[in-house]
mmCIF file of C-alpha atoms and ligand atoms in Angstrom:
data_model
loop_
_atom_site.group_PDB
_atom_site.id
_atom_site.type_symbol
_atom_site.label_atom_id
_atom_site.label_comp_id
_atom_site.label_asym_id
_atom_site.label_seq_id
_atom_site.Cartn_x
_atom_site.Cartn_y
_atom_site.Cartn_z
ATOM 1 C CA MET A 1 0.000 0.000 0.000
ATOM 2 C CA LEU A 2 2.904 2.300 0.637
ATOM 3 C CA ASP A 3 3.953 1.545 -2.901
ATOM 4 C CA GLN A 4 0.539 2.495 -4.137
ATOM 5 C CA LEU A 5 0.833 5.746 -2.247
ATOM 6 C CA GLY A 6 4.236 6.471 -3.767
ATOM 7 C CA GLN A 7 2.915 5.600 -7.175
ATOM 8 C CA LEU A 8 -0.018 7.970 -6.795
ATOM 9 C CA GLU A 9 2.189 10.802 -5.655
ATOM 10 C CA LYS A 10 4.497 10.414 -8.617
ATOM 11 C CA GLU A 11 1.648 10.252 -11.073
ATOM 12 C CA ALA A 12 -0.135 13.243 -9.572
ATOM 13 C CA LEU A 13 2.994 15.376 -9.583
ATOM 14 C CA ALA A 14 3.710 14.464 -13.199
ATOM 15 C CA ALA A 15 0.134 15.293 -14.158
ATOM 16 C CA LEU A 16 0.364 18.637 -12.382
ATOM 17 C CA GLU A 17 3.324 19.566 -14.555
ATOM 18 C CA THR A 18 1.122 19.431 -17.639
ATOM 19 C CA VAL A 19 -1.649 21.576 -16.155
ATOM 20 C CA GLU A 20 -1.769 24.928 -17.932
ATOM 21 C CA ASP A 21 -4.783 26.782 -16.571
ATOM 22 C CA THR A 22 -7.341 27.124 -13.777
ATOM 23 C CA GLU A 23 -9.656 24.631 -15.362
ATOM 24 C CA GLY A 24 -6.855 22.098 -15.545
ATOM 25 C CA MET A 25 -6.034 22.716 -11.885
ATOM 26 C CA ASN A 26 -9.624 22.192 -10.815
ATOM 27 C CA ALA A 27 -9.759 18.949 -12.741
ATOM 28 C CA TRP A 28 -6.459 17.814 -11.239
ATOM 29 C CA ASN A 29 -7.720 18.680 -7.761
ATOM 30 C CA ARG A 30 -10.895 16.670 -8.317
ATOM 31 C CA ARG A 31 -8.977 13.747 -9.715
ATOM 32 C CA TYR A 32 -6.431 13.385 -6.894
ATOM 33 C CA LEU A 33 -7.443 15.302 -3.788
ATOM 34 C CA GLY A 34 -11.239 15.715 -4.161
ATOM 35 C CA LYS A 35 -13.784 13.641 -2.317
ATOM 36 C CA LYS A 36 -14.136 11.316 -5.252
ATOM 37 C CA GLY A 37 -10.469 11.541 -6.098
ATOM 38 C CA ALA A 38 -7.731 8.947 -5.823
ATOM 39 C CA LEU A 39 -6.228 9.934 -2.476
ATOM 40 C CA PRO A 40 -9.168 9.774 -0.016
ATOM 41 C CA PRO A 41 -9.864 6.042 -0.593
ATOM 42 C CA LEU A 42 -6.199 5.318 0.003
ATOM 43 C CA LEU A 43 -6.332 7.300 3.224
ATOM 44 C CA ARG A 44 -9.397 5.395 4.288
ATOM 45 C CA SER A 45 -7.816 2.053 3.497
ATOM 46 C CA VAL A 46 -5.577 2.489 6.515
ATOM 47 C CA ARG A 47 -8.249 0.579 8.369
ATOM 48 C CA GLU A 48 -7.479 -2.540 6.391
ATOM 49 C CA LEU A 49 -3.863 -2.615 7.540
ATOM 50 C CA PRO A 50 -2.538 -4.514 10.537
ATOM 51 C CA LYS A 51 -2.500 -2.266 13.559
ATOM 52 C CA GLU A 52 1.261 -1.890 13.791
ATOM 53 C CA GLU A 53 1.573 -0.691 10.201
ATOM 54 C CA ARG A 54 -1.157 1.904 10.498
ATOM 55 C CA PRO A 55 0.803 4.793 12.100
ATOM 56 C CA ALA A 56 3.568 4.654 9.522
ATOM 57 C CA PHE A 57 1.098 4.486 6.661
ATOM 58 C CA GLY A 58 -1.074 7.229 8.144
ATOM 59 C CA GLN A 59 1.888 9.491 8.448
ATOM 60 C CA ALA A 60 3.105 8.771 4.941
ATOM 61 C CA ALA A 61 -0.362 9.304 3.515
ATOM 62 C CA ASN A 62 -0.717 12.666 5.267
ATOM 63 C CA GLU A 63 2.672 13.719 3.994
ATOM 64 C CA VAL A 64 1.663 12.845 0.456
ATOM 65 C CA LYS A 65 -1.548 14.814 0.880
ATOM 66 C CA THR A 66 0.282 17.897 2.180
ATOM 67 C CA HIS A 67 2.881 17.541 -0.493
ATOM 68 C CA LEU A 68 0.277 17.435 -3.245
ATOM 69 C CA GLU A 69 -1.582 20.395 -1.809
ATOM 70 C CA THR A 70 1.604 22.468 -1.640
ATOM 71 C CA ALA A 71 2.517 21.402 -5.174
ATOM 72 C CA LEU A 72 -0.902 22.537 -6.382
ATOM 73 C CA GLU A 73 -0.500 25.922 -4.759
ATOM 74 C CA ALA A 74 2.994 26.280 -6.203
ATOM 75 C CA ARG A 75 1.701 25.399 -9.650
ATOM 76 C CA ALA A 76 -1.134 27.924 -9.336
ATOM 77 C CA GLU A 77 1.359 30.602 -8.363
ATOM 78 C CA ALA A 78 3.659 29.690 -11.245
ATOM 79 C CA LEU A 79 0.759 29.937 -13.682
ATOM 80 C CA ARG A 80 -0.247 33.330 -12.246
ATOM 81 C CA GLN A 81 3.282 34.600 -12.742
ATOM 82 C CA GLN A 82 3.345 33.273 -16.291
ATOM 83 C CA GLU A 83 0.064 35.064 -16.926
ATOM 84 C CA ILE A 84 1.423 38.363 -15.590
ATOM 85 C CA GLN A 85 4.553 37.939 -17.645
ATOM 86 C CA ARG A 86 2.497 37.348 -20.773
ATOM 87 C CA ASP A 87 0.371 40.439 -20.083
ATOM 88 C CA LEU A 88 3.465 42.526 -19.543
ATOM 89 C CA GLU A 89 4.934 41.382 -22.801
ATOM 90 C CA ARG A 90 1.688 41.908 -24.679
ATOM 91 C CA GLU A 91 1.143 45.403 -23.319
ATOM 92 C CA ALA A 92 4.768 46.398 -23.345
ATOM 93 C CA LEU A 93 5.382 50.152 -23.615
ATOM 94 C CA ASP A 94 8.541 51.319 -25.187
ATOM 95 C CA VAL A 95 9.424 54.079 -22.774
ATOM 96 C CA THR A 96 12.470 54.947 -24.843
ATOM 97 C CA LEU A 97 10.300 56.223 -27.747
ATOM 98 C CA PRO A 98 10.681 59.989 -28.106
ATOM 99 C CA GLY A 99 7.637 61.953 -26.863
ATOM 100 C CA ARG A 100 5.575 64.373 -28.897
ATOM 101 C CA PRO A 101 7.227 67.738 -28.561
ATOM 102 C CA ILE A 102 5.146 70.528 -26.991
ATOM 103 C CA GLY A 103 5.958 73.794 -28.692
ATOM 104 C CA PRO A 104 6.771 76.770 -26.503
ATOM 105 C CA GLY A 105 3.849 78.818 -27.971
ATOM 106 C CA HIS A 106 3.930 82.568 -28.406
ATOM 107 C CA LEU A 107 1.883 85.679 -27.792
ATOM 108 C CA HIS A 108 -1.371 86.225 -29.636
ATOM 109 C CA ILE A 109 -1.339 88.844 -32.365
ATOM 110 C CA THR A 110 -3.743 91.002 -30.348
ATOM 111 C CA THR A 111 -1.441 90.893 -27.306
ATOM 112 C CA LYS A 112 1.532 91.771 -29.486
ATOM 113 C CA THR A 113 -0.315 94.668 -31.072
ATOM 114 C CA LEU A 114 -1.456 95.926 -27.671
ATOM 115 C CA ARG A 115 2.117 95.815 -26.408
ATOM 116 C CA GLN A 116 3.361 97.780 -29.414
ATOM 117 C CA ILE A 117 0.700 100.393 -28.704
ATOM 118 C CA TYR A 118 1.585 100.529 -24.980
ATOM 119 C CA ALA A 119 5.251 101.013 -25.853
ATOM 120 C CA ILE A 120 4.556 103.880 -28.251
ATOM 121 C CA PHE A 121 2.326 105.728 -25.800
ATOM 122 C CA ALA A 122 4.651 104.994 -22.882
ATOM 123 C CA GLU A 123 7.348 106.940 -24.723
ATOM 124 C CA MET A 124 4.922 109.845 -24.976
ATOM 125 C CA GLY A 125 4.296 109.712 -21.221
ATOM 126 C CA PHE A 126 0.998 107.791 -21.114
ATOM 127 C CA GLN A 127 0.514 105.183 -18.427
ATOM 128 C CA VAL A 128 -1.847 102.204 -18.685
ATOM 129 C CA TYR A 129 -5.035 102.319 -16.620
ATOM 130 C CA GLU A 130 -7.345 99.326 -16.444
ATOM 131 C CA SER A 131 -11.065 99.621 -15.961
ATOM 132 C CA PRO A 132 -13.755 96.933 -15.736
ATOM 133 C CA ASP A 133 -15.448 95.114 -18.614
ATOM 134 C CA VAL A 134 -18.778 95.028 -16.787
ATOM 135 C CA GLU A 135 -19.941 98.605 -16.441
ATOM 136 C CA THR A 136 -22.885 100.554 -15.160
ATOM 137 C CA ASP A 137 -25.205 102.403 -17.481
ATOM 138 C CA GLU A 138 -24.103 105.494 -15.616
ATOM 139 C CA MET A 139 -20.416 105.097 -16.542
ATOM 140 C CA ASN A 140 -20.882 103.762 -20.045
ATOM 141 C CA PHE A 141 -23.472 106.354 -21.073
ATOM 142 C CA GLU A 142 -24.848 108.860 -18.566
ATOM 143 C CA LEU A 143 -21.627 110.408 -17.280
ATOM 144 C CA LEU A 144 -20.352 110.498 -20.855
ATOM 145 C CA ASN A 145 -23.079 112.961 -21.597
ATOM 146 C CA MET A 146 -25.707 110.473 -22.754
ATOM 147 C CA PRO A 147 -28.692 110.523 -20.423
ATOM 148 C CA PRO A 148 -31.303 107.755 -20.775
ATOM 149 C CA HIS A 149 -33.035 107.881 -24.163
ATOM 150 C CA HIS A 150 -30.321 110.065 -25.679
ATOM 151 C CA PRO A 151 -30.383 109.200 -29.397
ATOM 152 C CA ALA A 152 -26.585 108.886 -29.525
ATOM 153 C CA ARG A 153 -26.914 105.663 -27.531
ATOM 154 C CA ASP A 154 -28.019 104.102 -30.795
ATOM 155 C CA MET A 155 -24.391 104.255 -31.939
ATOM 156 C CA TRP A 156 -23.702 101.347 -29.570
ATOM 157 C CA ASP A 157 -25.631 98.082 -29.643
ATOM 158 C CA THR A 158 -25.390 96.829 -26.131
ATOM 159 C CA PHE A 159 -25.294 93.568 -24.187
ATOM 160 C CA TRP A 160 -27.344 94.284 -21.085
ATOM 161 C CA ILE A 161 -26.754 92.280 -17.910
ATOM 162 C CA SER A 162 -29.546 94.005 -15.998
ATOM 163 C CA ASP A 163 -31.326 97.364 -16.264
ATOM 164 C CA GLU A 164 -28.267 98.925 -14.659
ATOM 165 C CA LEU A 165 -25.353 96.767 -15.791
ATOM 166 C CA LEU A 166 -23.935 96.082 -19.210
ATOM 167 C CA LEU A 167 -20.810 94.884 -20.990
ATOM 168 C CA ARG A 168 -19.009 98.115 -21.866
ATOM 169 C CA THR A 169 -19.570 99.108 -25.466
ATOM 170 C CA HIS A 170 -16.377 101.171 -25.536
ATOM 171 C CA THR A 171 -13.423 101.969 -23.285
ATOM 172 C CA SER A 172 -14.604 105.569 -22.791
ATOM 173 C CA PRO A 173 -16.223 104.929 -19.355
ATOM 174 C CA GLY A 174 -12.671 104.420 -18.093
ATOM 175 C CA GLN A 175 -12.233 108.186 -18.616
ATOM 176 C CA ILE A 176 -14.649 108.896 -15.776
ATOM 177 C CA ARG A 177 -13.037 106.323 -13.506
ATOM 178 C CA VAL A 178 -9.532 107.590 -14.089
ATOM 179 C CA MET A 179 -10.541 111.237 -13.616
ATOM 180 C CA ARG A 180 -12.329 110.479 -10.382
ATOM 181 C CA GLU A 181 -9.288 108.606 -9.112
ATOM 182 C CA TYR A 182 -6.651 111.191 -10.082
ATOM 183 C CA CYS A 183 -8.539 114.484 -9.629
ATOM 184 C CA PRO A 184 -7.074 117.098 -9.155
ATOM 185 C CA GLU A 185 -3.852 115.840 -10.765
ATOM 186 C CA PRO A 186 -3.172 116.182 -14.499
ATOM 187 C CA ILE A 187 -3.750 112.942 -16.408
ATOM 188 C CA ARG A 188 -2.072 111.165 -19.289
ATOM 189 C CA VAL A 189 -3.334 107.589 -19.621
ATOM 190 C CA ILE A 190 -4.320 104.945 -22.102
ATOM 191 C CA LEU A 191 -7.182 102.606 -21.221
ATOM 192 C CA PRO A 192 -6.862 99.349 -23.126
ATOM 193 C CA GLY A 193 -9.523 96.679 -22.957
ATOM 194 C CA LYS A 194 -12.158 94.540 -24.506
ATOM 195 C CA CYS A 195 -15.417 96.056 -25.677
ATOM 196 C CA TYR A 196 -18.649 94.304 -26.499
ATOM 197 C CA ARG A 197 -21.389 95.114 -28.969
ATOM 198 C CA TYR A 198 -24.509 93.244 -29.872
ATOM 199 C CA GLU A 199 -23.619 93.147 -33.513
ATOM 200 C CA GLN A 200 -23.774 91.079 -36.621
ATOM 201 C CA ILE A 201 -20.397 89.369 -37.029
ATOM 202 C CA THR A 202 -18.813 90.066 -40.395
ATOM 203 C CA ALA A 203 -15.332 90.189 -41.885
ATOM 204 C CA ARG A 204 -15.036 93.711 -40.444
ATOM 205 C CA SER A 205 -16.947 93.531 -37.137
ATOM 206 C CA GLU A 206 -16.773 91.218 -34.170
ATOM 207 C CA HIS A 207 -19.047 91.427 -31.142
ATOM 208 C CA GLN A 208 -15.943 91.466 -28.921
ATOM 209 C CA PHE A 209 -12.906 93.551 -29.783
ATOM 210 C CA TYR A 210 -10.263 95.718 -28.192
ATOM 211 C CA GLN A 211 -9.934 99.458 -27.967
ATOM 212 C CA VAL A 212 -7.203 101.611 -26.516
ATOM 213 C CA GLU A 213 -8.772 104.767 -25.179
ATOM 214 C CA GLY A 214 -6.472 107.724 -24.597
ATOM 215 C CA LEU A 215 -7.054 110.589 -22.215
ATOM 216 C CA ALA A 216 -5.010 113.651 -21.371
ATOM 217 C CA VAL A 217 -6.279 116.264 -18.922
ATOM 218 C CA GLY A 218 -4.291 119.346 -17.963
ATOM 219 C CA HIS A 219 -4.008 123.085 -18.207
ATOM 220 C CA GLY A 220 -3.975 124.551 -21.681
ATOM 221 C CA ILE A 221 -4.302 121.310 -23.622
ATOM 222 C CA THR A 222 -5.490 121.995 -27.174
ATOM 223 C CA MET A 223 -6.550 120.246 -30.353
ATOM 224 C CA ALA A 224 -2.986 120.698 -31.616
ATOM 225 C CA ASP A 225 -1.792 118.373 -28.840
ATOM 226 C CA LEU A 226 -4.380 115.800 -29.830
ATOM 227 C CA VAL A 227 -3.542 115.885 -33.537
ATOM 228 C CA SER A 228 0.199 115.766 -32.949
ATOM 229 C CA THR A 229 -0.147 112.894 -30.487
ATOM 230 C CA LEU A 230 -2.161 110.826 -32.953
ATOM 231 C CA THR A 231 0.099 111.746 -35.864
ATOM 232 C CA GLU A 232 3.091 110.615 -33.840
ATOM 233 C CA PHE A 233 1.288 107.407 -32.981
ATOM 234 C CA ALA A 234 0.376 106.721 -36.634
ATOM 235 C CA ARG A 235 3.969 107.270 -37.764
ATOM 236 C CA ARG A 236 5.441 105.043 -35.067
ATOM 237 C CA PHE A 237 2.910 102.289 -35.522
ATOM 238 C CA TYR A 238 2.393 102.251 -39.288
ATOM 239 C CA GLY A 239 5.558 103.866 -40.635
ATOM 240 C CA PRO A 240 7.330 107.272 -40.574
ATOM 241 C CA GLU A 241 5.988 108.411 -43.941
ATOM 242 C CA ARG A 242 2.296 108.357 -42.851
ATOM 243 C CA GLN A 243 0.149 111.443 -43.448
ATOM 244 C CA VAL A 244 -2.759 112.252 -41.150
ATOM 245 C CA ARG A 245 -5.895 114.272 -41.785
ATOM 246 C CA ILE A 246 -8.787 115.195 -39.551
ATOM 247 C CA ARG A 247 -12.479 115.533 -40.229
ATOM 248 C CA GLY A 248 -15.224 116.977 -38.099
ATOM 249 C CA SER A 249 -17.380 114.325 -36.408
ATOM 250 C CA TYR A 250 -19.735 113.842 -33.506
ATOM 251 C CA PHE A 251 -19.391 112.078 -30.166
ATOM 252 C CA PRO A 252 -21.463 113.091 -27.146
ATOM 253 C CA PHE A 253 -18.407 113.093 -24.861
ATOM 254 C CA THR A 254 -16.145 115.338 -26.941
ATOM 255 C CA GLU A 255 -16.537 118.879 -28.262
ATOM 256 C CA PRO A 256 -15.346 119.426 -30.872
ATOM 257 C CA SER A 257 -15.201 115.822 -32.094
ATOM 258 C CA ILE A 258 -13.029 114.610 -34.916
ATOM 259 C CA GLU A 259 -12.333 111.543 -36.965
ATOM 260 C CA VAL A 260 -8.644 110.927 -37.606
ATOM 261 C CA ASP A 261 -7.637 109.384 -40.927
ATOM 262 C CA MET A 262 -4.263 108.458 -42.340
ATOM 263 C CA ASP A 263 -3.234 107.880 -45.926
ATOM 264 C CA CYS A 264 -3.809 104.286 -46.969
ATOM 265 C CA ILE A 265 -0.776 102.155 -46.198
ATOM 266 C CA LEU A 266 -1.479 99.794 -49.068
ATOM 267 C CA CYS A 267 -1.779 102.288 -51.927
ATOM 268 C CA ALA A 268 -0.114 105.355 -50.317
ATOM 269 C CA GLY A 269 -3.180 107.440 -51.045
ATOM 270 C CA GLN A 270 -3.669 106.307 -54.656
ATOM 271 C CA GLY A 271 -6.932 104.505 -53.909
ATOM 272 C CA CYS A 272 -7.513 100.758 -53.547
ATOM 273 C CA ARG A 273 -10.071 98.241 -52.357
ATOM 274 C CA VAL A 274 -8.977 98.499 -48.709
ATOM 275 C CA CYS A 275 -9.472 102.290 -48.526
ATOM 276 C CA ARG A 276 -12.522 102.047 -50.786
ATOM 277 C CA TYR A 277 -10.706 104.130 -53.395
ATOM 278 C CA SER A 278 -10.591 107.186 -51.134
ATOM 279 C CA GLY A 279 -6.878 107.009 -50.360
ATOM 280 C CA TRP A 280 -7.625 107.436 -46.630
ATOM 281 C CA LEU A 281 -8.231 105.070 -43.725
ATOM 282 C CA GLU A 282 -9.992 105.982 -40.522
ATOM 283 C CA ILE A 283 -7.784 105.273 -37.489
ATOM 284 C CA ALA A 284 -9.645 106.766 -34.528
ATOM 285 C CA GLY A 285 -12.521 108.821 -33.216
ATOM 286 C CA ALA A 286 -11.245 111.616 -30.990
ATOM 287 C CA GLY A 287 -11.918 115.084 -29.683
ATOM 288 C CA MET A 288 -11.576 117.584 -26.869
ATOM 289 C CA VAL A 289 -13.128 116.231 -23.684
ATOM 290 C CA HIS A 290 -16.622 117.705 -23.323
ATOM 291 C CA PRO A 291 -16.963 120.182 -20.408
ATOM 292 C CA VAL A 292 -19.780 118.090 -18.949
ATOM 293 C CA VAL A 293 -17.533 115.011 -18.958
ATOM 294 C CA LEU A 294 -14.660 116.926 -17.352
ATOM 295 C CA ALA A 295 -17.046 118.126 -14.656
ATOM 296 C CA ASN A 296 -18.385 114.582 -14.157
ATOM 297 C CA GLY A 297 -14.805 113.497 -13.583
ATOM 298 C CA GLY A 298 -14.329 116.233 -10.966
ATOM 299 C CA TYR A 299 -12.378 118.772 -13.084
ATOM 300 C CA ASP A 300 -13.554 122.378 -13.455
ATOM 301 C CA PRO A 301 -13.911 122.869 -17.234
ATOM 302 C CA ASP A 302 -13.071 126.562 -16.876
ATOM 303 C CA GLU A 303 -9.630 125.643 -15.608
ATOM 304 C CA TRP A 304 -8.912 122.303 -17.179
ATOM 305 C CA SER A 305 -9.071 120.956 -20.688
ATOM 306 C CA GLY A 306 -8.261 117.617 -22.224
ATOM 307 C CA PHE A 307 -8.328 115.437 -25.273
ATOM 308 C CA ALA A 308 -9.476 111.879 -25.765
ATOM 309 C CA PHE A 309 -9.265 109.321 -28.520
ATOM 310 C CA GLY A 310 -10.433 105.760 -29.035
ATOM 311 C CA PRO A 311 -8.823 103.597 -31.708
ATOM 312 C CA GLY A 312 -9.471 99.893 -32.016
ATOM 313 C CA VAL A 313 -6.733 97.263 -31.874
ATOM 314 C CA GLU A 314 -7.708 94.517 -34.292
ATOM 315 C CA ARG A 315 -8.315 96.860 -37.215
ATOM 316 C CA PRO A 316 -4.918 98.548 -36.926
ATOM 317 C CA ALA A 317 -3.384 95.068 -36.792
ATOM 318 C CA MET A 318 -5.386 94.077 -39.877
ATOM 319 C CA LEU A 319 -4.045 97.071 -41.771
ATOM 320 C CA LYS A 320 -0.511 96.571 -40.615
ATOM 321 C CA TYR A 321 -0.359 92.862 -41.410
ATOM 322 C CA GLY A 322 -2.781 92.725 -44.338
ATOM 323 C CA ILE A 323 -5.429 90.575 -42.592
ATOM 324 C CA ASP A 324 -8.733 90.709 -44.412
ATOM 325 C CA ASP A 325 -11.080 89.068 -41.891
ATOM 326 C CA ILE A 326 -11.426 90.110 -38.242
ATOM 327 C CA ARG A 327 -13.012 86.757 -37.362
ATOM 328 C CA LEU A 328 -9.609 85.098 -37.746
ATOM 329 C CA PHE A 329 -8.375 86.739 -34.543
ATOM 330 C CA TYR A 330 -10.532 84.695 -32.195
ATOM 331 C CA SER A 331 -11.350 81.536 -34.103
ATOM 332 C CA ASN A 332 -8.262 79.773 -32.715
ATOM 333 C CA ASP A 333 -6.960 78.509 -36.004
ATOM 334 C CA LEU A 334 -3.277 77.824 -35.424
ATOM 335 C CA ARG A 335 -2.510 78.161 -39.114
ATOM 336 C CA PHE A 336 -3.464 81.826 -38.741
ATOM 337 C CA LEU A 337 -2.062 82.459 -35.271
ATOM 338 C CA ARG A 338 1.347 80.949 -36.037
ATOM 339 C CA GLN A 339 1.984 83.570 -38.694
ATOM 340 C CA PHE A 340 2.447 86.342 -36.159
HETATM 341 N N1 DAH B 1 -15.872 105.537 -27.713
HETATM 342 C C1 DAH B 1 -15.939 105.730 -29.132
HETATM 343 C C2 DAH B 1 -16.456 104.488 -29.779
HETATM 344 O O1 DAH B 1 -16.313 103.443 -29.237
HETATM 345 C C3 DAH B 1 -14.590 106.070 -29.704
HETATM 346 C C4 DAH B 1 -14.114 107.404 -29.238
HETATM 347 C C5 DAH B 1 -14.395 108.521 -29.975
HETATM 348 C C6 DAH B 1 -13.400 107.520 -28.082
HETATM 349 C C7 DAH B 1 -13.984 109.754 -29.549
HETATM 350 C C8 DAH B 1 -12.984 108.757 -27.647
HETATM 351 C C9 DAH B 1 -13.284 109.882 -28.404
HETATM 352 O O2 DAH B 1 -12.293 108.939 -26.530
HETATM 353 O O3 DAH B 1 -12.856 111.072 -27.980
HETATM 354 O O4 DAH B 1 -17.009 104.561 -30.838
#
């Protein structure tokens, strides 16, 4: 019987070697160790042995049982490891492959243009003043000499947030804020920022765009200062040969009001599609700060005077770089943005 036991052990161990998966292990377990397997009847047959042989056989049988159980566990572990190894090989990542390079990026054309404008005005002594995008009706219209129902409000299509609040339609409300902060000091600032208008989007108009308002307040400031400041700006921004002309215009917050044009940079005044064959391009609305506006800012109009102007940012950039559609600025097409 001991022989039988030894035989069984050998056979079982050999069979275990050929087991390749869980199913095979379950079958092996049933065949040798399970209730209806080969080992239990052998264990039970101890009863048939003479008494003195029983302890030795019992011990041997238990050893075989333990041995087989341990072998099964070891085999299961070996198969698990093999499985992991296979998965690792199948899903292997080559960590030595070069990554996809992330470009360093660069400033947006609007940011670059704004910075050029800041630099030019900084040299003329203007500092940058920031004012909020969400404005009150009072700042955006009333204090700029446009009481409720004033027809000039129709010049600005407006995004209203409430009856009182709106997205500023121009940077001009910053004039009131800056005057109220600096009064009674003289002022020389530019007020850059985004403006919003409830408008049809076309190649020439966006419903969000930038302006750079300018404001100078002091003693004895005249229209000559305004025209020379804008002429200097045009020559530094667009080129030293630029000519500037002024036309009478109307804005509620300036008196007199002007429109500043420069000769067309594409045709040098000869007339082309861009200047609509006039030879001139409009660069900014401007004027002498209206006495009512000065007073609203805290300055006595009998003692103080000032000029203001309000060019855009995208349109100057379009002229300078020959861009024919304003929508390109904010449609995030890298093919466009990478060119600047
Ligand atoms: N705020 C005007 C606009 O958005 C532009 C403007 C015109 C600004 C004349 C000024 C100015 O400061 O004096 O249409």
